[in-house]
Short mmCIF file of C-alpha atoms in Angstrom, two decimals:
data_model
loop_
_atom_site.label_atom_id
_atom_site.label_comp_id
_atom_site.label_asym_id
_atom_site.label_seq_id
_atom_site.Cartn_x
_atom_site.Cartn_y
_atom_site.Cartn_z
CA MET A 696 4.20 -4.74 -20.39
CA ASN A 697 6.73 -5.90 -23.25
CA CYS A 698 10.72 -5.43 -22.09
CA VAL A 699 13.38 -4.72 -24.74
CA ASP A 700 16.74 -6.33 -22.94
CA PRO A 701 18.23 -4.97 -20.10
CA HIS A 702 19.53 -1.49 -20.70
CA ASN A 703 22.87 -0.23 -20.33
CA LEU A 704 24.74 1.76 -17.28
CA THR A 705 23.16 5.09 -16.69
CA SER A 706 25.55 7.59 -14.73
CA MET A 707 24.40 6.24 -11.86
CA GLU A 708 22.06 3.24 -10.88
CA ILE A 709 20.93 1.50 -7.83
CA ARG A 710 20.52 -2.48 -7.90
CA ILE A 711 18.19 -4.48 -5.50
CA THR A 712 17.73 -8.14 -5.52
CA GLN A 713 14.53 -9.23 -3.39
CA THR A 714 13.79 -12.30 -2.25
CA ASN A 715 9.80 -14.11 -1.34
CA ASP A 716 10.02 -15.25 1.77
CA GLY A 717 10.81 -18.99 1.67
CA GLY A 718 9.01 -19.16 -1.42
CA ILE A 719 9.48 -18.00 -5.15
CA PHE A 720 8.07 -15.02 -7.38
CA SER A 721 6.12 -16.23 -10.63
CA GLY A 722 7.64 -14.88 -13.66
CA PRO A 723 8.69 -13.95 -15.90
CA HIS A 724 7.06 -10.45 -15.79
CA CYS A 725 8.95 -7.12 -16.35
CA ASN A 726 8.25 -3.48 -16.61
CA ASP A 727 10.74 -1.24 -18.04
CA PHE A 728 9.82 2.77 -17.75
CA GLU A 729 11.08 6.03 -17.69
CA TYR A 730 10.30 8.74 -14.98
CA THR A 731 11.28 12.42 -14.63
CA TYR A 732 11.45 14.27 -11.93
CA ALA A 733 13.13 16.94 -9.87
CA GLY A 734 14.90 17.59 -13.37
CA THR A 735 16.61 14.44 -13.62
CA THR A 736 15.16 11.26 -15.61
CA TYR A 737 15.17 8.18 -14.24
CA ARG A 738 15.38 4.61 -16.14
CA ILE A 739 13.81 1.94 -13.76
CA ARG A 740 13.23 -1.64 -15.10
CA ILE A 741 11.20 -4.81 -12.61
CA ASP A 742 12.38 -7.80 -13.39
CA GLN A 743 10.99 -11.00 -12.03
CA GLU A 744 11.20 -14.76 -11.88
CA ILE A 745 11.99 -16.57 -8.51
CA LYS A 746 13.61 -13.49 -7.43
CA ARG A 747 12.81 -10.20 -8.39
CA TYR A 748 15.31 -7.65 -9.63
CA ILE A 749 14.96 -3.90 -9.75
CA ARG A 750 17.36 -1.52 -11.44
CA ILE A 751 17.00 2.25 -10.94
CA GLY A 752 18.94 4.20 -13.23
CA THR A 753 19.81 8.55 -13.27
CA ASN A 754 20.72 10.55 -17.04
CA GLN A 755 23.12 12.41 -14.46
CA ILE A 756 24.91 12.06 -10.78
CA VAL A 757 22.63 12.63 -8.44
CA ASP A 758 23.31 12.41 -4.94
CA ILE A 759 23.55 9.40 -3.05
CA SER A 760 19.92 10.49 -1.14
CA GLU A 761 18.26 11.52 -4.58
CA LEU A 762 18.68 8.01 -5.69
CA LEU A 763 17.66 5.92 -2.36
CA GLU A 764 14.33 8.28 -1.90
CA MET A 765 13.69 7.54 -5.43
CA GLU A 766 14.10 3.21 -4.60
CA LYS A 767 11.80 4.42 -1.65
CA PHE A 768 9.08 6.25 -4.00
CA ILE A 769 8.95 3.37 -5.92
CA GLU A 770 8.77 0.60 -3.15
CA GLN A 771 6.50 2.21 -1.79
CA PHE A 772 4.23 2.50 -5.42
CA ILE A 773 4.58 -1.19 -6.14
CA TYR A 774 3.49 -1.92 -2.70
CA LEU A 775 -0.47 -0.75 -3.84
CA PHE A 776 -0.38 -3.71 -5.96
CA ASP A 777 1.54 -6.62 -4.11
CA GLY A 778 -0.43 -5.61 -0.91
CA ARG A 779 3.02 -6.51 1.13
CA PHE A 780 6.77 -4.98 1.15
CA TYR A 781 9.60 -8.04 -0.02
CA PRO A 782 12.79 -8.47 1.51
CA ILE A 783 16.12 -6.97 0.13
CA GLU A 784 18.37 -9.97 -0.30
CA HIS A 785 21.30 -7.81 -1.73
CA MET A 786 21.66 -3.88 -2.68
CA GLU A 787 24.30 -2.03 -4.67
CA ILE A 788 24.78 1.60 -5.87
CA ILE A 789 27.51 1.86 -8.90
CA ASP A 790 28.33 5.04 -10.94
CA SER A 791 30.57 4.79 -14.13
CA LYS A 792 33.81 3.02 -12.32
CA GLU A 793 31.27 0.41 -11.49
CA ASP A 794 32.76 -0.67 -8.30
CA PRO A 795 29.95 -1.15 -6.16
CA THR A 796 32.74 -0.65 -3.04
CA ILE A 797 32.74 3.17 -3.60
CA TYR A 798 28.81 3.41 -2.37
CA LYS A 799 28.86 0.43 -0.06
CA LYS A 800 28.81 2.56 3.54
CA HIS A 801 25.87 4.36 2.53
CA VAL A 802 24.04 1.23 1.14
CA ASP A 803 24.44 -0.31 4.63
CA ASN A 804 23.57 2.44 6.46
CA TYR A 805 20.42 3.09 4.50
CA LEU A 806 19.62 -0.29 4.81
CA ASN A 807 20.53 -0.71 8.92
CA ARG A 808 17.75 2.72 9.32
CA ARG A 809 15.49 1.61 7.26
CA LEU A 810 11.83 1.76 8.87
CA SER A 811 9.32 -0.78 10.17
CA ILE A 812 6.86 -0.30 7.50
CA TYR A 813 9.23 -2.93 5.29
CA ASN A 814 7.98 -5.42 7.24
CA SER A 815 5.05 -6.31 6.43
CA ILE A 816 2.45 -8.24 8.96
CA ASP A 817 1.43 -11.77 8.32
CA LEU A 818 -2.12 -10.98 7.01
CA THR A 819 -0.58 -9.43 3.93
CA ARG A 820 1.81 -11.96 3.28
CA TYR A 821 -0.79 -14.17 1.20
CA SER A 822 -0.30 -14.28 -1.89
CA PHE A 823 -4.66 -13.51 -3.05
CA MET A 824 -3.67 -9.80 -1.25
CA LYS A 825 -1.68 -8.91 -4.63
CA LEU A 826 -4.48 -7.33 -6.80
CA ILE A 827 -2.77 -6.54 -9.80
CA ASN A 828 0.35 -7.56 -11.36
CA PHE A 829 2.78 -4.54 -11.80
CA GLU A 830 3.59 -5.99 -15.21
CA ASP A 831 0.04 -4.90 -16.30
CA ILE A 832 0.44 -0.91 -15.03
CA ASN A 833 1.17 2.02 -17.48
CA PHE A 834 3.80 3.41 -14.54
CA GLU A 835 5.27 5.98 -16.92
CA GLU A 836 1.58 7.36 -17.03
CA ILE A 837 0.18 6.51 -13.48
CA LEU A 838 3.52 7.53 -11.59
CA LEU A 839 2.77 11.05 -12.68
CA LYS A 840 -0.89 11.02 -10.93
CA TRP A 841 0.35 8.74 -7.93
CA CYS A 842 2.66 11.46 -7.11
CA SER A 843 -0.01 13.72 -6.56
CA VAL A 844 -1.78 11.45 -4.64
CA ASP A 845 0.54 10.68 -2.73
CA HIS A 846 1.19 14.47 -1.37
CA GLU A 847 -2.83 14.58 -0.88
CA LEU A 848 -2.47 11.69 1.04
CA ASP A 849 0.07 12.96 3.19
CA ILE A 850 0.65 11.25 6.40
CA ALA A 851 -2.35 8.97 5.81
CA TYR A 852 0.00 6.73 3.34
CA PRO A 853 2.42 6.04 5.86
CA MET A 854 0.13 5.39 8.81
CA PHE A 855 -1.59 3.00 6.31
CA LEU A 856 1.62 0.91 6.05
CA TYR A 857 2.80 1.51 9.57
CA CYS A 858 -0.59 -0.30 10.38
CA LEU A 859 0.22 -3.18 7.71
CA SER A 860 3.88 -3.78 9.05
CA ASP A 861 5.04 -6.13 12.02
CA ILE A 862 6.15 -3.03 14.04
CA PRO A 863 5.18 -3.65 17.69
CA MET A 864 1.32 -1.95 18.20
CA PRO A 865 -1.38 -3.66 19.32
CA ILE A 866 -3.53 -4.67 16.83
CA ASP A 867 -6.62 -2.67 17.90
CA CYS A 868 -4.25 0.46 18.00
CA LYS A 869 -3.61 -0.72 14.10
CA ILE A 870 -7.21 -1.16 13.36
CA ALA A 871 -8.53 2.21 15.06
CA SER A 872 -5.86 4.25 13.23
CA ILE A 873 -7.10 2.23 9.70
CA ILE A 874 -10.35 3.46 10.99
CA GLU A 875 -9.11 7.11 10.86
CA ILE A 876 -8.24 7.11 7.24
CA ALA A 877 -11.26 6.87 6.04
CA LYS A 878 -12.07 10.54 6.54
CA PRO A 879 -9.01 12.03 4.93
CA LEU A 880 -9.41 9.59 2.04
CA SER A 881 -12.77 10.39 1.61
CA GLU A 882 -12.16 13.65 1.16
CA ILE A 883 -9.33 13.29 -1.53
CA VAL A 884 -12.08 10.97 -3.53
CA GLU A 885 -14.59 14.21 -3.11
CA THR A 886 -11.89 16.41 -4.83
CA ASN A 887 -11.35 13.41 -7.61
CA ASN A 888 -14.67 12.13 -8.23
CA SER A 889 -17.78 14.70 -9.27
CA SER A 890 -20.15 11.71 -8.07
CA PHE A 891 -19.25 10.90 -4.64
CA SER A 892 -20.08 13.68 -2.03
CA LEU A 893 -19.40 13.81 1.70
CA GLU A 894 -22.26 14.53 4.52
CA ARG A 895 -21.12 17.21 6.77
CA ASN A 896 -22.75 18.41 9.70
CA LYS A 897 -23.54 21.66 10.50
CA LYS A 898 -20.44 23.20 12.04
CA GLY A 899 -19.07 21.51 8.22
CA GLN A 900 -17.32 18.61 9.98
CA ILE A 901 -17.58 15.63 8.23
CA GLU A 902 -18.69 12.38 11.09
CA LEU A 903 -15.62 9.85 10.80
CA LYS A 904 -19.67 7.17 10.80
CA SER A 905 -20.54 9.25 7.83
CA ALA A 906 -17.44 8.87 6.37
CA LEU A 907 -17.45 5.30 6.64
CA LYS A 908 -20.79 4.72 5.17
CA THR A 909 -20.42 6.70 2.25
CA ILE A 910 -17.09 5.21 1.08
CA ILE A 911 -18.56 1.83 1.89
CA ASP A 912 -21.39 2.46 0.41
CA TYR A 913 -19.39 3.49 -2.92
CA TYR A 914 -16.63 0.85 -3.34
CA GLY A 915 -16.73 -1.47 -0.71
CA ALA A 916 -20.50 -3.43 -1.80
CA PRO A 917 -17.83 -6.31 -3.28
CA ILE A 918 -15.86 -6.07 0.13
CA PHE A 919 -18.46 -6.12 2.67
CA LYS A 920 -21.43 -7.23 1.40
CA LYS A 921 -22.15 -9.38 4.44
CA GLU A 922 -21.97 -6.39 7.01
CA MET A 923 -24.02 -4.44 4.64
CA SER A 924 -26.93 -7.33 4.76
CA ASN A 925 -26.53 -7.57 8.33
CA ASP A 926 -27.47 -4.68 10.69
CA TYR A 927 -25.29 -2.18 8.31
CA ASN A 928 -25.66 0.72 10.91
CA SER A 929 -24.46 -0.98 14.24
CA PHE A 930 -21.60 -2.74 12.20
CA LEU A 931 -20.40 1.04 11.18
CA GLN A 932 -21.03 2.39 14.95
CA LYS A 933 -18.55 -0.73 16.19
CA LEU A 934 -15.99 0.84 13.78
CA VAL A 935 -16.95 4.42 15.38
CA ASN A 936 -16.15 2.77 18.45
CA THR A 937 -13.51 0.77 18.01
CA ARG A 938 -11.38 4.05 16.73
CA ASN A 939 -13.01 5.97 19.76
CA LYS A 940 -12.24 3.41 22.06
CA ILE A 941 -7.99 4.26 21.78
CA SER A 942 -8.78 8.15 22.85
CA HIS A 943 -11.48 7.75 25.45
CA VAL A 944 -10.70 4.16 27.27
CA ARG A 945 -13.10 5.03 30.09
CA SER A 946 -15.67 5.78 28.38
CA PHE A 947 -15.87 3.76 26.25
CA ARG A 948 -15.46 0.55 27.91
CA HIS A 949 -18.82 -1.19 27.62
CA LYS A 950 -19.51 0.01 24.13
CA GLN A 951 -19.43 -2.95 21.44
CA CYS A 952 -16.22 -2.43 19.95
CA LEU A 953 -13.94 -5.13 17.86
CA ASP A 954 -12.11 -8.02 19.38
CA GLY A 955 -9.02 -9.20 18.28
CA VAL A 956 -10.17 -11.40 15.60
CA GLU A 957 -12.59 -9.16 14.23
CA CYS A 958 -9.07 -6.31 14.43
CA ALA A 959 -7.17 -8.57 11.69
CA PHE A 960 -10.42 -9.54 9.73
CA TYR A 961 -11.13 -5.89 9.62
CA LEU A 962 -7.69 -4.52 8.96
CA ALA A 963 -7.62 -6.94 6.04
CA LYS A 964 -10.75 -5.79 4.79
CA LEU A 965 -10.55 -2.52 4.94
CA SER A 966 -7.04 -2.53 3.81
CA ILE A 967 -8.09 -4.15 0.32
CA MET A 968 -11.18 -1.40 0.18
CA TYR A 969 -8.71 1.56 0.46
CA ARG A 970 -6.43 0.05 -2.61
CA GLU A 971 -9.36 -0.53 -4.71
CA ILE A 972 -10.09 3.62 -4.14
CA ILE A 973 -6.33 4.38 -4.56
CA TYR A 974 -6.75 2.58 -7.92
CA SER A 975 -9.83 4.48 -8.93
CA ILE A 976 -8.53 7.75 -8.02
CA LEU A 977 -5.08 6.88 -10.53
CA GLY A 978 -7.40 5.79 -13.51
CA ILE A 979 -6.70 1.79 -13.43
CA ASP A 980 -8.91 -0.15 -15.10
CA LYS A 981 -11.19 -2.16 -13.00
CA ASN A 982 -11.01 -5.47 -14.98
CA LEU A 983 -7.28 -5.35 -13.88
CA TYR A 984 -8.00 -5.95 -9.81
CA MET A 985 -12.18 -6.96 -9.47
CA ASN A 986 -11.71 -10.35 -9.50
CA ALA A 987 -8.80 -10.34 -7.15
CA ILE A 988 -10.52 -8.25 -4.66
CA ILE A 989 -13.72 -10.59 -4.83
CA ASP A 990 -11.01 -13.74 -4.40
CA ALA A 991 -9.71 -12.08 -1.52
CA ILE A 992 -12.65 -10.99 0.43
CA SER A 993 -13.83 -14.94 -0.17
CA HIS A 994 -10.48 -16.34 1.25
CA TRP A 995 -10.85 -13.34 4.15
CA ASP A 996 -14.71 -14.34 4.87
CA ASN A 997 -14.03 -17.93 4.65
CA TRP A 998 -11.63 -17.76 7.44
CA TYR A 999 -13.85 -15.62 9.55
CA TYR A 1000 -16.98 -16.60 9.40
CA ASN A 1001 -15.83 -20.45 9.40
CA ASN A 1002 -13.34 -19.23 12.83
CA PRO A 1003 -15.26 -21.12 16.04
CA THR A 1004 -14.12 -18.02 17.69
CA SER A 1005 -15.60 -15.19 15.84
#
């Protein structure tokens, strides 16, 4: 998306500089858009070349907490395309006085209390895990849809982010939680897609294995091609066993579950599929991401099937 010259100072503005770990960002890339929420119009501009610069301005004075909540909202939305969070090198808030020291205490407090989800796990940091260039997204249109989808996902999306962070949680706990997300996500798909239908048991409940099969059959063919062509049912059951082992340790001790390497492998694959599903719900053109998905899965399959320990 083309950008005009950087906008002038709005009533309040948060300015962020992000780094790409030890490397640099590609560019130049830019996206400049407006988003109205709770009566406030936010002017947001993202520039990327070597580093990434995010500016979020308001059309009126707002509480600091509102500005910081919008920053989190935008950053978590961009995550869908990047597949990871990037470190914040610098952040400041200014108003018409253009003196960042006024709000420095608020900024420092915010950064010091930042949740662990913003430290992405190593497997998300590969360049091929970026599936869409943020510059190609119509933010003004898609953000309105994302606000609704984010609300529907409720705790599922924060859990997704935690599982893909470097929070000190065993990998089998992370993959178990990622597997479980298939149920609420598939229900949202069913609500938004008339051609997608979930099977329910006699009690009207959706069983995890059924949800996994339905959602992989519909969205996951390019991602789980090898699994679907080689004892697909056993693969699905292995996912279910891995999920159930967390809450029924003894009874699942001798059942087939994912091992450590498989946990990392399917954490990556399921995360890619879930992002694809969200793109579909948001109405994003497949041409923007399908080739990138195929490329990412090729990298992961090559890593796993050529790994002597797998």
